[in-house]
Amino acid sequence: MLMGPPSAETISFEAALAAFGALFAACLVERPRGGTARQDLMVVKDSPVHGRGVFASQVIPAGTVLGIYPGRVRTPNAMLEKAQAAPQSKSYAWSLEIPAKEPGAPAGQLFLDPTGADGHPDRFPTPGLPWLPIDVTLAYINEPPGGLVGPTAGCNIHVEENPDTLEVTFEAMRDIMPGEELYIDYGPQYDRSEYDSVALEEDAMEHEKAMAEHDRRVGVNGAGGRLQGAVVRR
């Protein structure tokens, strides 16, 4: 039995199906990273260091993975356009160094942008194709007081970047007690020129005293070393 040519309805359906498939594929590629975080272990609230911060709501054992840094993947040009439209977005954009794919080729750079149109963390980062809401808890993590970094400075969260998956994983470096604020090193690219040098020195002394007292009480040795996350943040 010979089959006739496909009907106009069949062609329209197939075209619509192909268009939907292409749209879904594009959404999948552009999807925001960082879908969930351990909200059972963390809470966002006002920080004595700066603005809002992330605090342990219960004991966080060393080695606990707290989640993946949230944000849409943006090229440097796209991030520049976003920062021009919403300057505050620069405070939350995470810079990812992408290794060269071939010997001698230049390395690349991409950004994770967790912010909405106003430049603040948003469950639906814009602009971008539609996707499911993301958890932006980890976008609020501060640096230690005064921007201190190093083995005695109080960073208690380790950052692991994966340039292949474009994911940045946050992991507890030591046991973290309830009420403690979580800290990361914003990395060498972060501009700390606005930090007050006198306040930084005072913060250093107070913070080291507090950490020494905490370690004495709970028997913790060490608060972590310098990390390798380049955050363009507050």
Coordinates of C-alpha atoms in Angstrom, one line a residue:
M1 CA 0.0 0.0 0.0
L2 CA 1.4 3.3 -1.1
M3 CA 1.6 6.1 1.5
G4 CA 0.7 9.6 0.4
P5 CA 2.6 12.7 1.3
P6 CA 2.3 13.8 4.9
S7 CA -0.5 16.1 5.7
A8 CA -0.1 19.8 6.6
E9 CA -1.1 18.9 10.2
T10 CA 1.6 16.2 10.4
I11 CA 4.3 18.6 9.1
S12 CA 3.2 21.3 11.5
F13 CA 3.3 18.9 14.4
E14 CA 6.8 17.7 13.5
A15 CA 8.0 21.2 13.1
A16 CA 6.6 22.2 16.5
L17 CA 8.2 19.1 18.1
A18 CA 11.5 20.0 16.5
A19 CA 11.3 23.6 17.7
F20 CA 10.4 22.5 21.2
G21 CA 13.3 20.1 21.2
A22 CA 15.7 22.8 20.1
L23 CA 14.4 25.2 22.8
F24 CA 14.7 22.5 25.5
A25 CA 18.3 21.8 24.4
A26 CA 19.1 25.5 24.6
C27 CA 17.5 25.8 28.0
L28 CA 19.5 22.8 29.2
V29 CA 22.8 24.3 28.1
E30 CA 22.0 27.7 29.6
R31 CA 20.5 26.3 32.8
P32 CA 21.6 27.9 36.1
R33 CA 24.0 25.8 38.1
G34 CA 23.5 25.1 41.8
G35 CA 20.0 23.7 42.1
T36 CA 20.1 22.9 45.8
A37 CA 22.0 23.6 49.1
R38 CA 22.0 22.1 52.6
Q39 CA 19.3 24.4 54.0
D40 CA 19.0 21.9 56.9
L41 CA 22.5 22.9 58.0
M42 CA 22.6 26.6 57.1
V43 CA 20.6 29.8 57.5
V44 CA 21.0 33.3 55.9
K45 CA 20.8 36.2 58.2
D46 CA 22.3 39.6 59.0
S47 CA 26.1 39.4 59.4
P48 CA 28.4 41.4 61.6
V49 CA 31.0 41.2 58.8
H50 CA 28.9 42.6 56.0
G51 CA 25.3 42.6 54.9
R52 CA 23.8 39.2 54.9
G53 CA 25.8 36.0 55.7
V54 CA 25.4 32.3 56.0
F55 CA 25.5 30.7 59.4
A56 CA 25.5 27.1 60.7
S57 CA 22.1 26.2 62.1
Q58 CA 23.5 23.0 63.6
V59 CA 26.8 21.2 63.8
I60 CA 28.3 20.8 60.3
P61 CA 30.8 17.9 60.3
A62 CA 34.1 18.3 58.5
G63 CA 33.9 17.2 54.9
T64 CA 30.2 17.9 54.6
V65 CA 29.3 19.1 51.0
L66 CA 27.0 22.1 51.4
G67 CA 26.1 22.6 47.8
I68 CA 27.1 24.1 44.5
Y69 CA 27.5 27.9 43.9
P70 CA 24.4 29.1 42.1
G71 CA 24.2 31.1 38.9
R72 CA 23.8 31.2 35.2
V73 CA 26.9 30.7 33.1
R74 CA 27.9 33.9 31.4
T75 CA 30.7 34.9 29.1
P76 CA 32.9 37.9 30.1
N77 CA 31.0 40.2 27.6
A78 CA 27.6 39.0 28.9
M79 CA 28.7 39.5 32.5
L80 CA 30.0 43.0 31.6
E81 CA 26.6 43.9 30.1
K82 CA 24.8 42.6 33.1
A83 CA 27.1 44.5 35.5
Q84 CA 26.4 47.7 33.5
A85 CA 22.7 47.2 33.8
A86 CA 22.8 46.0 37.5
P87 CA 26.2 47.0 39.1
Q88 CA 25.5 45.1 42.3
S89 CA 25.6 41.8 40.3
K90 CA 29.5 42.1 40.3
S91 CA 29.4 41.5 44.0
Y92 CA 28.0 38.0 43.5
A93 CA 29.6 36.8 40.2
W94 CA 32.0 33.9 40.5
S95 CA 34.8 33.8 38.0
L96 CA 35.8 30.4 36.6
E97 CA 39.1 29.9 34.8
I98 CA 38.7 27.5 31.9
P99 CA 41.9 25.7 30.9
A100 CA 43.0 25.8 27.3
K101 CA 41.7 22.8 25.3
E102 CA 44.8 22.6 23.2
P103 CA 48.5 23.2 24.0
G104 CA 49.4 26.8 23.3
A105 CA 45.8 28.0 23.1
P106 CA 44.7 30.7 25.5
A107 CA 42.8 29.9 28.7
G108 CA 39.2 31.1 28.9
Q109 CA 37.0 32.6 31.5
L110 CA 33.3 32.2 32.4
F111 CA 31.1 33.6 35.2
L112 CA 28.4 32.2 37.4
D113 CA 25.8 34.9 37.9
P114 CA 23.1 34.2 40.6
T115 CA 21.4 37.6 40.4
G116 CA 18.2 38.9 39.1
A117 CA 17.5 42.2 37.2
D118 CA 18.3 44.2 40.4
G119 CA 21.7 42.6 40.8
H120 CA 20.8 40.7 44.0
P121 CA 20.6 36.9 44.4
D122 CA 17.4 35.6 42.8
R123 CA 16.0 32.1 42.4
F124 CA 15.4 32.9 38.7
P125 CA 18.6 34.6 37.6
T126 CA 18.1 36.9 34.6
P127 CA 18.5 37.4 31.7
G128 CA 18.2 33.8 30.4
L129 CA 15.9 31.1 29.1
P130 CA 13.3 29.7 31.5
W131 CA 14.4 27.1 34.0
L132 CA 13.6 25.7 37.4
P133 CA 14.2 27.9 40.5
I134 CA 17.6 27.6 42.1
D135 CA 18.8 27.8 45.7
V136 CA 20.9 31.0 46.2
T137 CA 21.9 30.4 49.8
L138 CA 25.6 30.0 49.0
A139 CA 25.7 33.3 47.2
Y140 CA 25.6 35.1 50.6
I141 CA 28.7 33.5 52.1
N142 CA 31.1 36.2 53.3
E143 CA 34.9 36.5 53.5
P144 CA 36.4 36.6 57.0
P145 CA 36.4 40.0 58.8
G146 CA 38.5 42.5 56.9
G147 CA 39.1 40.2 54.0
L148 CA 41.5 38.1 56.0
V149 CA 42.8 34.9 54.2
G150 CA 45.3 32.3 55.2
P151 CA 45.8 29.4 57.6
T152 CA 44.9 31.4 60.7
A153 CA 42.3 33.8 59.2
G154 CA 39.2 31.7 59.8
C155 CA 38.1 30.4 56.4
N156 CA 36.1 27.3 57.2
I157 CA 34.7 26.4 53.8
H158 CA 36.8 24.7 51.1
V159 CA 36.0 25.5 47.4
E160 CA 36.5 23.0 44.6
E161 CA 36.1 24.2 41.0
N162 CA 35.2 21.8 38.1
P163 CA 35.8 23.6 34.8
D164 CA 34.4 20.6 32.9
T165 CA 30.9 20.8 34.5
L166 CA 31.2 24.5 35.4
E167 CA 30.3 23.7 39.0
V168 CA 31.9 25.1 42.2
T169 CA 31.4 22.8 45.2
F170 CA 31.5 24.1 48.8
E171 CA 32.7 21.7 51.6
A172 CA 33.3 22.2 55.3
M173 CA 37.0 22.3 56.1
R174 CA 36.4 21.4 59.8
D175 CA 33.6 20.8 62.2
I176 CA 31.5 24.0 62.3
M177 CA 29.5 24.8 65.4
P178 CA 25.9 26.2 65.5
G179 CA 25.9 29.9 65.1
E180 CA 29.3 30.2 63.4
E181 CA 29.4 32.2 60.2
L182 CA 30.7 30.4 57.2
Y183 CA 33.6 32.0 55.4
I184 CA 35.5 31.5 52.1
D185 CA 38.4 33.2 50.5
Y186 CA 37.1 35.4 47.7
G187 CA 40.3 34.7 45.8
P188 CA 43.2 36.8 44.3
Q189 CA 41.0 38.6 41.7
Y190 CA 38.8 40.2 44.3
D191 CA 39.4 44.0 44.8
R192 CA 40.0 44.6 48.5
S193 CA 41.2 48.2 48.0
E194 CA 38.1 49.6 49.8
Y195 CA 38.9 47.7 53.0
D196 CA 40.0 49.9 55.9
S197 CA 43.6 49.0 56.9
V198 CA 43.1 49.9 60.5
A199 CA 39.8 48.1 60.8
L200 CA 41.5 45.1 59.1
E201 CA 44.2 44.9 61.7
E202 CA 41.7 45.2 64.5
D203 CA 39.5 42.6 62.9
A204 CA 42.5 40.3 62.6
M205 CA 43.3 40.5 66.3
E206 CA 39.7 40.0 67.4
H207 CA 39.1 37.2 64.9
E208 CA 42.2 35.3 65.9
K209 CA 41.2 35.6 69.6
A210 CA 37.7 34.4 68.9
M211 CA 39.0 31.5 66.8
A212 CA 41.6 30.5 69.5
E213 CA 38.8 30.5 72.1
H214 CA 36.5 28.5 69.9
D215 CA 39.3 25.9 69.1
R216 CA 40.1 25.7 72.9
R217 CA 36.4 25.0 73.7
V218 CA 35.7 22.4 71.0
G219 CA 39.1 21.0 70.5
V220 CA 39.5 22.0 66.8
N221 CA 42.9 22.4 65.3
G222 CA 43.3 24.7 62.3
A223 CA 40.8 26.8 60.5
G224 CA 41.8 26.2 56.9
G225 CA 44.3 27.5 54.4
R226 CA 44.0 29.8 51.4
L227 CA 41.5 28.6 48.8
Q228 CA 41.4 28.8 45.0
G229 CA 38.0 30.4 44.2
A230 CA 38.1 33.7 42.3
V231 CA 35.0 35.5 43.4
V232 CA 34.1 39.0 42.1
R233 CA 32.2 39.9 45.2
R234 CA 31.5 42.5 47.9

